[in-house]
Amino acid sequence: MAHAHAHAAEEHYEMGLPVSNAKLAMWLFLATEIMFFMGLIASYIALRFGRADWPTPDDVGLNVSIGALNTVVLIVSSVTVVLALSATARGDRNQQALYLAITAALGLTFMVIKAFEYHAKYEHGLVQIVNGWPVLQPTHEIAGGGLWPSLYFTLTGFHGLHVIGGVVMLVMLLIQSMSGRLGPDKYERVELIGLYWHFVDVVWIFLFPMLYMIG
Amino acid sequence: MAEAHNEPSDKLYLTIAGSLAVLTGVSYIGDLMDLPRGALICLVLAVAVVKATLVATFFMHLKVDWTKVKIMIIPAILLACVLVFALLPDITLAMREKPGKKPPAEKSKSAQAAVKTQ
């Protein structure tokens, strides 16, 4: 009897967190990403609210509607990636490939819209091309000088790089799905890339009001 | 298989997506309504926090995994908040030097001159 109790206690306790190594690594990575983006956002808050003069949305050609559209694009992509995860659990490869393809396409749509926005900023004179390199210095006088373009392009640029990274991973999953190598046993692989994709969505959820509405 | 992973149903995912779209609309309409700046900041930040919580809880499965991974998430969020509060003194110092506002030293000189003329 005593032996049975000792055995039960031995089974109850375990070393480390009750998650797989892969999920532990992904959450640790996301924890570092929280710090990375919060560093950028904190810099924005300090520089923005430490200044009395700041450009209006018209001064810098900001369009809230385009920002809101991009938010909806990322929200829909977050749904399609969880639907791909459900399809993986069910072993439904057709739906899995379909939802992964839609998610990657929505990621690319986000970047295409962002590229149009960047081009509009160039047309608006917020970026100059000097010796073939972009310089974040407005061609005309705006409140705060080059501070707004620097902050806008740094924040959205790093976020965009994360979106591109996510799209690359989603395309790799799609290739595996189409070649029949992404069965229910690879559930965690889809889940972890989904976690990363949702994190990218969460970052944009904060960047959108901060840059486009609060200003 | 889906039950084995304790994941929410597809219907719940779609409901959450609808809620996120509505919340985005609330922020957008709030911006169009020309609300006072303080009210607008409170509204859009509150909406952003609710949206992020919904994504994390249901899409990132923290409703199920929170107890397993909170040890990694809580310190990161706390340190991130500390980072913002550590920079707040810089904001306060800069706001005291807004253009058009006389520095305290100048004020005291003019006050001294007024006293001399009397």
Coordinates of C-alpha atoms in Angstrom, one line a residue:
Chain A
M1 CA 0.0 0.0 0.0
A2 CA 2.8 2.4 1.0
H3 CA 4.6 1.4 -2.1
A4 CA 1.6 2.2 -4.2
H5 CA 1.3 5.7 -2.6
A6 CA 5.0 6.4 -3.3
H7 CA 4.6 5.3 -6.9
A8 CA 1.6 7.6 -7.4
A9 CA 3.5 10.6 -5.9
E10 CA 6.5 9.8 -8.1
E11 CA 4.2 9.9 -11.2
H12 CA 2.6 13.2 -10.1
Y13 CA 5.7 15.3 -10.0
E14 CA 7.7 16.0 -13.2
M15 CA 10.7 18.1 -14.1
G16 CA 10.2 21.3 -16.2
L17 CA 7.0 22.7 -17.8
P18 CA 4.3 20.4 -18.9
V19 CA 4.7 21.4 -22.6
S20 CA 6.8 20.0 -25.4
N21 CA 10.3 21.3 -26.1
A22 CA 9.2 22.8 -29.4
K23 CA 6.3 24.7 -27.8
L24 CA 8.5 25.8 -24.9
A25 CA 11.1 27.2 -27.4
M26 CA 8.3 29.0 -29.4
W27 CA 6.9 30.7 -26.3
L28 CA 10.4 31.7 -25.1
F29 CA 11.0 33.2 -28.6
L30 CA 7.7 35.0 -28.4
A31 CA 8.7 36.3 -25.0
T32 CA 11.8 37.9 -26.5
E33 CA 9.7 39.2 -29.3
I34 CA 7.4 40.9 -26.8
M35 CA 10.4 42.7 -25.3
F36 CA 11.7 43.6 -28.8
F37 CA 8.5 45.2 -30.0
M38 CA 7.9 46.8 -26.6
G39 CA 11.3 48.5 -26.8
L40 CA 10.3 50.0 -30.1
I41 CA 6.9 51.0 -28.9
A42 CA 8.4 52.5 -25.7
S43 CA 10.8 54.5 -27.8
Y44 CA 7.9 55.8 -29.9
I45 CA 5.9 56.8 -26.8
A46 CA 8.9 58.7 -25.3
L47 CA 9.8 60.5 -28.5
R48 CA 6.2 61.2 -29.5
F49 CA 4.8 62.5 -26.2
G50 CA 8.0 64.3 -25.4
R51 CA 7.5 66.6 -28.3
A52 CA 5.0 69.5 -28.5
D53 CA 5.1 69.6 -32.3
W54 CA 4.0 66.6 -34.3
P55 CA 2.7 66.2 -37.9
T56 CA -1.0 65.8 -38.5
P57 CA -2.2 62.7 -40.5
D58 CA -2.6 65.0 -43.5
D59 CA 1.0 66.3 -43.2
V60 CA 2.3 62.7 -43.7
G61 CA -0.4 61.3 -45.9
L62 CA -1.7 58.7 -43.4
N63 CA -5.0 57.0 -44.4
V64 CA -6.8 55.4 -41.5
S65 CA -9.1 53.4 -43.9
I66 CA -6.1 51.6 -45.4
G67 CA -4.7 50.8 -41.9
A68 CA -8.1 49.4 -40.9
L69 CA -8.3 47.4 -44.1
N70 CA -4.9 45.9 -43.3
T71 CA -6.1 45.1 -39.7
V72 CA -9.1 43.2 -41.1
V73 CA -6.7 41.3 -43.5
L74 CA -4.6 40.1 -40.6
I75 CA -7.6 39.2 -38.5
V76 CA -9.0 37.1 -41.3
S77 CA -5.6 35.4 -41.8
S78 CA -5.6 34.6 -38.1
V79 CA -8.9 32.8 -38.5
T80 CA -7.8 30.9 -41.6
V81 CA -4.6 29.6 -39.8
V82 CA -6.6 28.2 -36.9
L83 CA -9.0 26.6 -39.4
A84 CA -6.0 25.0 -41.0
L85 CA -5.0 23.7 -37.6
S86 CA -8.5 22.2 -37.1
A87 CA -8.3 20.6 -40.6
T88 CA -4.9 19.2 -39.6
A89 CA -6.4 17.6 -36.5
R90 CA -9.2 16.1 -38.6
G91 CA -6.7 14.9 -41.2
D92 CA -8.5 16.8 -43.9
R93 CA -5.6 17.6 -46.2
N94 CA -7.7 19.5 -48.9
Q95 CA -9.0 22.0 -46.3
Q96 CA -5.6 22.2 -44.6
A97 CA -3.9 23.2 -47.9
L98 CA -6.8 25.6 -48.8
Y99 CA -6.6 27.4 -45.5
L100 CA -2.8 27.6 -45.5
A101 CA -2.9 29.0 -49.0
I102 CA -5.5 31.6 -48.1
T103 CA -3.4 32.6 -45.0
A104 CA -0.2 33.0 -47.0
A105 CA -2.1 35.0 -49.7
L106 CA -3.6 37.3 -47.0
G107 CA -0.1 37.8 -45.6
L108 CA 1.1 38.8 -49.1
T109 CA -2.0 41.1 -49.4
F110 CA -1.0 42.9 -46.2
M111 CA 2.5 43.5 -47.6
V112 CA 1.2 44.7 -51.0
I113 CA -1.1 47.2 -49.2
K114 CA 1.9 48.2 -47.1
A115 CA 4.1 48.6 -50.2
F116 CA 1.4 51.0 -51.7
E117 CA 1.5 52.9 -48.4
Y118 CA 5.3 53.2 -48.5
H119 CA 5.2 54.4 -52.1
A120 CA 2.6 57.0 -51.1
K121 CA 5.0 58.2 -48.3
Y122 CA 7.7 58.6 -51.0
E123 CA 5.3 60.5 -53.2
H124 CA 4.4 62.7 -50.2
G125 CA 8.1 63.6 -49.9
L126 CA 8.8 61.9 -46.5
V127 CA 11.6 59.8 -48.0
Q128 CA 14.5 60.9 -50.2
I129 CA 16.6 58.7 -52.4
V130 CA 20.3 59.7 -52.0
N131 CA 22.9 57.8 -54.0
G132 CA 20.4 55.0 -54.5
W133 CA 19.6 54.7 -50.8
P134 CA 16.4 55.8 -49.0
V135 CA 17.0 58.5 -46.5
L136 CA 14.3 59.2 -43.9
Q137 CA 14.4 63.0 -44.2
P138 CA 11.4 64.9 -45.5
T139 CA 11.9 67.0 -48.6
H140 CA 9.7 69.7 -47.1
E141 CA 9.2 71.2 -43.7
I142 CA 7.0 69.1 -41.4
A143 CA 6.6 69.2 -37.6
G144 CA 9.2 67.1 -35.9
G145 CA 11.5 66.9 -39.0
G146 CA 12.6 63.4 -39.8
L147 CA 11.4 61.9 -36.5
W148 CA 7.9 60.8 -37.7
P149 CA 9.3 59.0 -40.9
S150 CA 12.0 57.3 -38.8
L151 CA 9.5 56.0 -36.2
Y152 CA 6.9 55.0 -38.8
F153 CA 9.3 53.1 -41.0
T154 CA 11.1 51.5 -38.2
L155 CA 8.0 50.2 -36.5
T156 CA 6.1 49.1 -39.6
G157 CA 9.3 47.9 -41.3
F158 CA 10.2 45.5 -38.5
H159 CA 6.6 44.3 -38.4
G160 CA 6.6 43.8 -42.1
L161 CA 9.8 41.7 -41.9
H162 CA 8.0 39.5 -39.4
V163 CA 5.0 39.2 -41.8
I164 CA 7.4 38.2 -44.6
G165 CA 9.0 35.6 -42.3
G166 CA 5.6 34.2 -41.4
V167 CA 4.6 34.0 -45.1
V168 CA 7.8 32.0 -45.9
M169 CA 6.9 29.5 -43.1
L170 CA 3.3 29.3 -44.2
V171 CA 4.4 28.5 -47.8
M172 CA 6.8 25.8 -46.5
L173 CA 3.8 24.3 -44.6
L174 CA 1.7 24.5 -47.8
I175 CA 4.3 22.7 -49.8
Q176 CA 4.4 19.9 -47.1
S177 CA 0.6 19.8 -47.1
M178 CA 0.3 19.5 -50.9
S179 CA 3.0 16.7 -50.9
G180 CA 1.0 14.8 -48.2
R181 CA 3.7 15.3 -45.5
L182 CA 1.5 17.2 -43.0
G183 CA -0.7 14.7 -41.4
P184 CA -2.4 14.8 -38.0
D185 CA 0.9 13.7 -36.5
K186 CA 2.4 17.1 -37.5
Y187 CA -0.3 19.0 -35.6
E188 CA 2.2 20.8 -33.4
R189 CA 4.2 22.1 -36.4
V190 CA 1.1 23.9 -37.7
E191 CA 0.2 25.0 -34.2
L192 CA 3.6 26.6 -33.5
I193 CA 3.7 28.5 -36.8
G194 CA 0.1 29.6 -36.1
L195 CA 1.3 30.9 -32.7
Y196 CA 3.9 33.0 -34.4
W197 CA 1.4 34.3 -37.0
H198 CA -1.1 35.3 -34.2
F199 CA 1.7 37.1 -32.4
V200 CA 2.4 39.2 -35.6
D201 CA -1.4 39.9 -35.7
V202 CA -1.3 41.1 -32.0
V203 CA 1.6 43.4 -32.7
W204 CA -0.3 45.1 -35.6
I205 CA -3.4 45.3 -33.3
F206 CA -1.4 47.8 -31.2
L207 CA 0.6 49.5 -34.0
F208 CA -2.6 50.4 -36.0
P209 CA -4.3 52.7 -33.4
M210 CA -0.9 54.0 -32.2
L211 CA 0.3 55.2 -35.6
Y212 CA -2.9 55.9 -37.4
M213 CA -5.3 57.2 -34.7
I214 CA -3.4 58.5 -31.7
G215 CA -0.6 59.8 -34.0
Chain B
M1 CA -8.9 14.1 -33.0
A2 CA -10.0 17.7 -32.4
E3 CA -11.2 16.9 -28.9
A4 CA -7.8 15.3 -28.1
H5 CA -6.2 18.7 -28.6
N6 CA -8.9 20.6 -26.6
E7 CA -9.1 23.2 -29.3
P8 CA -12.2 25.4 -29.7
S9 CA -14.7 24.6 -32.4
D10 CA -14.6 26.3 -35.9
K11 CA -17.8 28.1 -35.0
L12 CA -16.2 29.7 -32.0
Y13 CA -13.2 30.7 -34.1
L14 CA -15.6 32.5 -36.5
T15 CA -17.5 34.1 -33.7
I16 CA -14.2 35.5 -32.3
A17 CA -13.2 36.7 -35.8
G18 CA -16.6 38.5 -36.1
S19 CA -16.0 40.2 -32.7
L20 CA -12.5 41.3 -33.7
A21 CA -13.9 42.8 -36.9
V22 CA -16.7 44.7 -35.0
L23 CA -14.1 46.0 -32.5
T24 CA -11.9 47.2 -35.4
G25 CA -15.0 49.0 -36.6
V26 CA -15.6 50.6 -33.2
S27 CA -12.0 52.1 -33.2
Y28 CA -12.5 53.3 -36.8
I29 CA -15.8 55.0 -36.1
G30 CA -14.4 56.5 -32.9
D31 CA -11.6 58.0 -35.0
L32 CA -14.1 59.5 -37.5
M33 CA -16.3 60.9 -34.7
D34 CA -13.7 63.6 -33.7
L35 CA -13.8 62.5 -30.1
P36 CA -11.7 64.5 -27.6
R37 CA -8.1 63.4 -27.8
G38 CA -8.0 61.8 -24.3
A39 CA -11.3 59.9 -24.9
L40 CA -10.0 58.7 -28.3
I41 CA -6.7 57.4 -26.8
C42 CA -8.6 55.6 -24.0
L43 CA -11.1 54.1 -26.5
V44 CA -8.6 52.8 -29.1
L45 CA -6.2 51.4 -26.5
A46 CA -9.0 49.7 -24.6
V47 CA -10.2 48.1 -27.9
A48 CA -6.7 47.1 -28.8
V49 CA -6.2 45.4 -25.4
V50 CA -9.6 43.5 -25.7
K51 CA -8.7 42.4 -29.3
A52 CA -5.2 41.2 -28.3
T53 CA -6.7 39.3 -25.3
L54 CA -9.3 37.6 -27.6
V55 CA -6.5 36.5 -30.1
A56 CA -4.3 35.3 -27.3
T57 CA -7.0 33.5 -25.4
F58 CA -8.8 31.7 -28.3
F59 CA -6.5 31.7 -31.3
M60 CA -3.2 31.1 -29.4
H61 CA -5.0 28.6 -27.1
L62 CA -4.0 30.4 -23.9
K63 CA -7.4 29.5 -22.5
V64 CA -6.0 25.9 -22.3
D65 CA -2.2 26.5 -22.1
W66 CA -2.1 29.6 -19.8
T67 CA -1.1 27.6 -16.7
K68 CA 1.6 25.8 -18.6
V69 CA 3.3 28.9 -20.2
K70 CA 2.4 31.8 -17.9
I71 CA 5.9 31.6 -16.3
M72 CA 7.3 32.8 -19.6
I73 CA 4.7 35.3 -20.6
I74 CA 4.1 37.2 -17.3
P75 CA 7.8 38.2 -16.7
A76 CA 8.1 39.4 -20.4
I77 CA 4.9 41.5 -20.1
L78 CA 6.0 42.9 -16.7
L79 CA 9.5 43.8 -18.0
A80 CA 7.9 45.4 -21.1
C81 CA 5.7 47.6 -18.9
V82 CA 8.7 48.5 -16.8
L83 CA 10.5 49.6 -20.0
V84 CA 7.7 52.1 -20.7
F85 CA 7.5 53.5 -17.2
A86 CA 11.3 53.8 -17.1
L87 CA 11.1 56.2 -20.0
L88 CA 8.2 58.3 -18.6
P89 CA 10.6 60.8 -16.8
D90 CA 12.0 61.6 -20.3
I91 CA 8.6 62.5 -21.5
T92 CA 7.8 64.6 -18.4
L93 CA 11.1 66.6 -18.7
A94 CA 10.5 67.3 -22.4
M95 CA 6.9 68.4 -21.8
R96 CA 8.1 71.0 -19.3
E97 CA 10.2 72.6 -22.2
K98 CA 7.3 73.1 -24.7
P99 CA 7.9 76.0 -27.1
G100 CA 6.1 79.2 -26.0
K101 CA 6.2 78.3 -22.3
K102 CA 8.6 80.5 -20.3
P103 CA 11.2 78.6 -18.3
P104 CA 10.9 79.1 -14.5
A105 CA 14.2 81.1 -14.4
E106 CA 12.9 83.7 -16.8
K107 CA 9.7 84.1 -14.8
S108 CA 11.6 84.7 -11.7
K109 CA 13.8 87.4 -13.4
S110 CA 10.7 89.3 -14.6
A111 CA 9.2 89.0 -11.2
Q112 CA 12.4 90.4 -9.7
A113 CA 12.3 93.4 -12.2
A114 CA 8.7 94.1 -11.3
V115 CA 9.7 94.2 -7.6
K116 CA 12.5 96.7 -8.4
T117 CA 10.3 99.1 -10.3
Q118 CA 7.9 99.2 -7.4

